[in-house]
Amino acid sequence: MTLGTLLSDLGPDISEIIASAFANLPQKVVWRHLGKRPKSLGNNTMLVEWLPQNDLLVLGIPLIFDQYDNMVRLKSREVAEILEVTTLEVESMTSALKNILDPKKPYKQNMVKLSQLHLDKPMKPIDSALFWMEFVMRHKGAAHLRTESYKLPWYAYHCLDVIAVFVAFGLLIIA
C-alpha cells in the first residue's frame, strides 16, 4: 500500500484505521509508511520506506489535486474502488480491501486488460525513433513541426520583456 509520491503520512488516526484494516486481512501487506509506527499494526504488515508502484490493484483515498477525478475514471473502468478520508472506518476499509482482492470480482482482469491496452504500441520505440529521424531528414528539418518560439528575439524567448514591465511597475509603485 502506498499513498503515492506526494504524501507520506496521513496522521496517526488514519494510520491506525489503515493498520487495523490490514490486520484483518489474511494476506501479507507491504505498506510504504514514513510516519510513526501504528499501534494496531498486524503481524501480516511490513512497513517500508519505498515501494515500487507497479502491478497494484487500486483502492483510492483521494486527497488532493486531480486524485478524485483520476479515481472516478478508474472506478468507471471497474479497476478501482474509492474511499472518502472523512468517513474512513476500519470496517469500510476492510470491506473495500476484501472486495478488491476477491478473485471472483473483475478488478484484476480489468486492470490486466487496461494494462495491455496501454502497453500496445504500433511499433517498437527504436523503430519510432528511426521513423522520426528519417521524417525530419526527408522534410529538411520539418519546420512545420517546430514551435514558433524559435522566431522570437532572445529577450522575448526568456521573458525578459515581461520581467522588465513588472520591475518598472514595481519601481513606480515604490517611488
Tab-separated table of C-alpha atoms in Angstrom:
chain	number	residue	atom	x	y	z
A	1	MET	CA	0.000	0.000	0.000
A	2	THR	CA	1.287	3.450	-0.847
A	3	LEU	CA	-0.041	6.984	-0.772
A	4	GLY	CA	1.877	7.812	-3.930
A	5	THR	CA	4.828	10.165	-4.092
A	6	LEU	CA	3.152	13.365	-2.863
A	7	LEU	CA	2.075	12.195	0.584
A	8	SER	CA	3.954	10.137	3.093
A	9	ASP	CA	1.703	10.168	6.159
A	10	LEU	CA	-1.992	10.753	6.839
A	11	GLY	CA	-1.602	11.307	10.551
A	12	PRO	CA	-1.946	8.909	13.469
A	13	ASP	CA	-5.752	8.481	13.397
A	14	ILE	CA	-5.970	7.495	9.736
A	15	SER	CA	-2.799	5.393	10.018
A	16	GLU	CA	-4.394	3.416	12.870
A	17	ILE	CA	-7.536	2.798	10.795
A	18	ILE	CA	-5.477	1.595	7.827
A	19	ALA	CA	-3.255	-0.597	10.038
A	20	SER	CA	-6.316	-2.171	11.697
A	21	ALA	CA	-7.897	-2.872	8.309
A	22	PHE	CA	-4.685	-4.517	7.089
A	23	ALA	CA	-4.538	-6.606	10.276
A	24	ASN	CA	-7.988	-8.016	9.388
A	25	LEU	CA	-6.738	-9.399	6.069
A	26	PRO	CA	-5.417	-12.943	5.605
A	27	GLN	CA	-2.871	-11.715	3.016
A	28	LYS	CA	0.529	-10.258	3.796
A	29	VAL	CA	0.701	-6.490	3.262
A	30	VAL	CA	3.660	-4.289	2.310
A	31	TRP	CA	2.967	-0.670	3.270
A	32	ARG	CA	5.038	2.371	2.301
A	33	HIS	CA	4.703	4.336	5.515
A	34	LEU	CA	7.068	7.039	6.750
A	35	GLY	CA	5.175	8.194	9.824
A	36	LYS	CA	5.094	6.846	13.351
A	37	ARG	CA	4.529	3.074	13.539
A	38	PRO	CA	0.798	2.460	14.213
A	39	LYS	CA	-0.023	0.614	17.449
A	40	SER	CA	-2.623	-1.564	15.719
A	41	LEU	CA	-0.170	-2.834	13.082
A	42	GLY	CA	-0.753	-6.548	12.483
A	43	ASN	CA	1.840	-9.306	12.087
A	44	ASN	CA	0.884	-9.545	8.408
A	45	THR	CA	2.002	-5.962	7.647
A	46	MET	CA	5.537	-4.857	6.823
A	47	LEU	CA	6.424	-1.149	6.760
A	48	VAL	CA	8.929	0.040	4.134
A	49	GLU	CA	10.339	3.439	3.164
A	50	TRP	CA	9.973	2.938	-0.589
A	51	LEU	CA	7.700	0.734	-2.649
A	52	PRO	CA	7.685	0.308	-6.440
A	53	GLN	CA	4.202	1.153	-7.675
A	54	ASN	CA	3.533	-1.378	-10.390
A	55	ASP	CA	1.268	-4.440	-10.525
A	56	LEU	CA	-1.038	-2.949	-7.906
A	57	LEU	CA	-4.788	-3.101	-7.523
A	58	VAL	CA	-6.252	0.288	-6.631
A	59	LEU	CA	-8.225	1.242	-3.547
A	60	GLY	CA	-8.052	5.010	-3.689
A	61	ILE	CA	-8.390	7.579	-0.947
A	62	PRO	CA	-8.320	10.804	-2.989
A	63	LEU	CA	-6.983	13.773	-1.031
A	64	ILE	CA	-5.542	16.479	-3.270
A	65	PHE	CA	-5.368	17.943	-6.775
A	66	ASP	CA	-6.723	15.675	-9.505
A	67	GLN	CA	-6.795	12.477	-7.451
A	68	TYR	CA	-10.588	12.345	-7.153
A	69	ASP	CA	-11.085	12.751	-10.906
A	70	ASN	CA	-8.474	10.058	-11.602
A	71	MET	CA	-10.149	7.700	-9.142
A	72	VAL	CA	-13.597	8.267	-10.688
A	73	ARG	CA	-12.131	7.378	-14.085
A	74	LEU	CA	-10.566	4.181	-12.700
A	75	LYS	CA	-13.783	3.229	-10.890
A	76	SER	CA	-15.809	3.711	-14.093
A	77	ARG	CA	-13.499	1.185	-15.776
A	78	GLU	CA	-14.066	-1.210	-12.852
A	79	VAL	CA	-10.400	-1.334	-11.876
A	80	ALA	CA	-10.633	0.551	-8.561
A	81	GLU	CA	-12.728	1.419	-5.526
A	82	ILE	CA	-12.897	4.807	-3.806
A	83	LEU	CA	-12.983	5.580	-0.083
A	84	GLU	CA	-13.522	9.030	1.414
A	85	VAL	CA	-10.955	10.028	4.029
A	86	THR	CA	-13.610	11.946	6.005
A	87	THR	CA	-15.738	8.832	6.539
A	88	LEU	CA	-12.949	6.251	6.694
A	89	GLU	CA	-13.518	3.481	9.239
A	90	VAL	CA	-11.851	0.125	9.844
A	91	GLU	CA	-14.933	-1.803	8.688
A	92	SER	CA	-15.378	0.127	5.439
A	93	MET	CA	-11.688	-0.139	4.576
A	94	THR	CA	-11.568	-3.865	5.395
A	95	SER	CA	-14.682	-4.472	3.304
A	96	ALA	CA	-13.300	-2.489	0.354
A	97	LEU	CA	-9.935	-4.294	0.549
A	98	LYS	CA	-11.614	-7.718	0.611
A	99	ASN	CA	-13.812	-6.658	-2.310
A	100	ILE	CA	-10.797	-5.563	-4.390
A	101	LEU	CA	-8.851	-8.729	-3.529
A	102	ASP	CA	-11.772	-11.102	-4.220
A	103	PRO	CA	-10.742	-13.289	-7.202
A	104	LYS	CA	-14.415	-13.535	-8.278
A	105	LYS	CA	-14.537	-9.767	-8.836
A	106	PRO	CA	-13.347	-8.362	-12.187
A	107	TYR	CA	-10.831	-5.820	-10.809
A	108	LYS	CA	-7.671	-7.762	-11.615
A	109	GLN	CA	-8.862	-8.921	-15.052
A	110	ASN	CA	-9.964	-5.388	-15.965
A	111	MET	CA	-6.633	-3.949	-14.817
A	112	VAL	CA	-4.757	-6.527	-16.922
A	113	LYS	CA	-6.863	-5.533	-19.975
A	114	LEU	CA	-6.245	-1.839	-19.309
A	115	SER	CA	-2.522	-2.506	-18.944
A	116	GLN	CA	-2.440	-4.410	-22.235
A	117	LEU	CA	-4.221	-1.516	-23.976
A	118	HIS	CA	-1.727	0.937	-22.519
A	119	LEU	CA	1.304	-1.142	-23.482
A	120	ASP	CA	0.092	-1.962	-27.009
A	121	LYS	CA	2.212	0.163	-29.335
A	122	PRO	CA	2.124	0.157	-33.145
A	123	MET	CA	5.917	-0.033	-33.312
A	124	LYS	CA	8.893	-0.549	-31.049
A	125	PRO	CA	10.478	2.595	-29.546
A	126	ILE	CA	13.641	2.191	-31.650
A	127	ASP	CA	11.527	1.970	-34.822
A	128	SER	CA	9.599	5.073	-33.777
A	129	ALA	CA	12.835	6.993	-33.166
A	130	LEU	CA	14.174	5.929	-36.567
A	131	PHE	CA	10.918	6.931	-38.268
A	132	TRP	CA	11.004	10.447	-36.796
A	133	MET	CA	14.683	10.957	-37.596
A	134	GLU	CA	14.076	9.912	-41.202
A	135	PHE	CA	10.927	12.080	-41.337
A	136	VAL	CA	12.852	15.166	-40.209
A	137	MET	CA	15.611	14.461	-42.748
A	138	ARG	CA	13.104	13.929	-45.596
A	139	HIS	CA	11.394	17.234	-44.818
A	140	LYS	CA	14.580	19.269	-44.348
A	141	GLY	CA	14.222	19.890	-40.635
A	142	ALA	CA	10.409	19.594	-40.513
A	143	ALA	CA	9.897	23.303	-39.843
A	144	HIS	CA	6.132	22.720	-39.745
A	145	LEU	CA	6.626	20.735	-36.507
A	146	ARG	CA	8.730	23.387	-34.774
A	147	THR	CA	7.182	25.804	-32.310
A	148	GLU	CA	7.029	29.468	-33.190
A	149	SER	CA	9.348	30.266	-30.278
A	150	TYR	CA	12.422	29.922	-32.488
A	151	LYS	CA	11.308	33.125	-34.268
A	152	LEU	CA	11.249	35.157	-31.041
A	153	PRO	CA	14.105	37.501	-30.136
A	154	TRP	CA	16.254	36.209	-27.269
A	155	TYR	CA	14.871	38.697	-24.723
A	156	ALA	CA	11.268	37.681	-25.510
A	157	TYR	CA	12.134	33.970	-25.510
A	158	HIS	CA	13.462	34.309	-21.954
A	159	CYS	CA	10.546	36.611	-20.935
A	160	LEU	CA	12.919	39.456	-20.105
A	161	ASP	CA	10.485	41.943	-21.658
A	162	VAL	CA	7.729	40.785	-19.295
A	163	ILE	CA	10.068	40.886	-16.301
A	164	ALA	CA	11.135	44.421	-17.277
A	165	VAL	CA	7.497	45.579	-17.283
A	166	PHE	CA	6.914	44.106	-13.808
A	167	VAL	CA	10.119	45.646	-12.453
A	168	ALA	CA	9.214	49.049	-13.933
A	169	PHE	CA	5.705	48.824	-12.494
A	170	GLY	CA	7.114	47.832	-9.097
A	171	LEU	CA	9.556	50.760	-9.141
A	172	LEU	CA	6.701	53.141	-9.993
A	173	ILE	CA	4.697	51.893	-7.021
A	174	ILE	CA	7.681	52.189	-4.657
A	175	ALA	CA	8.600	55.690	-5.903
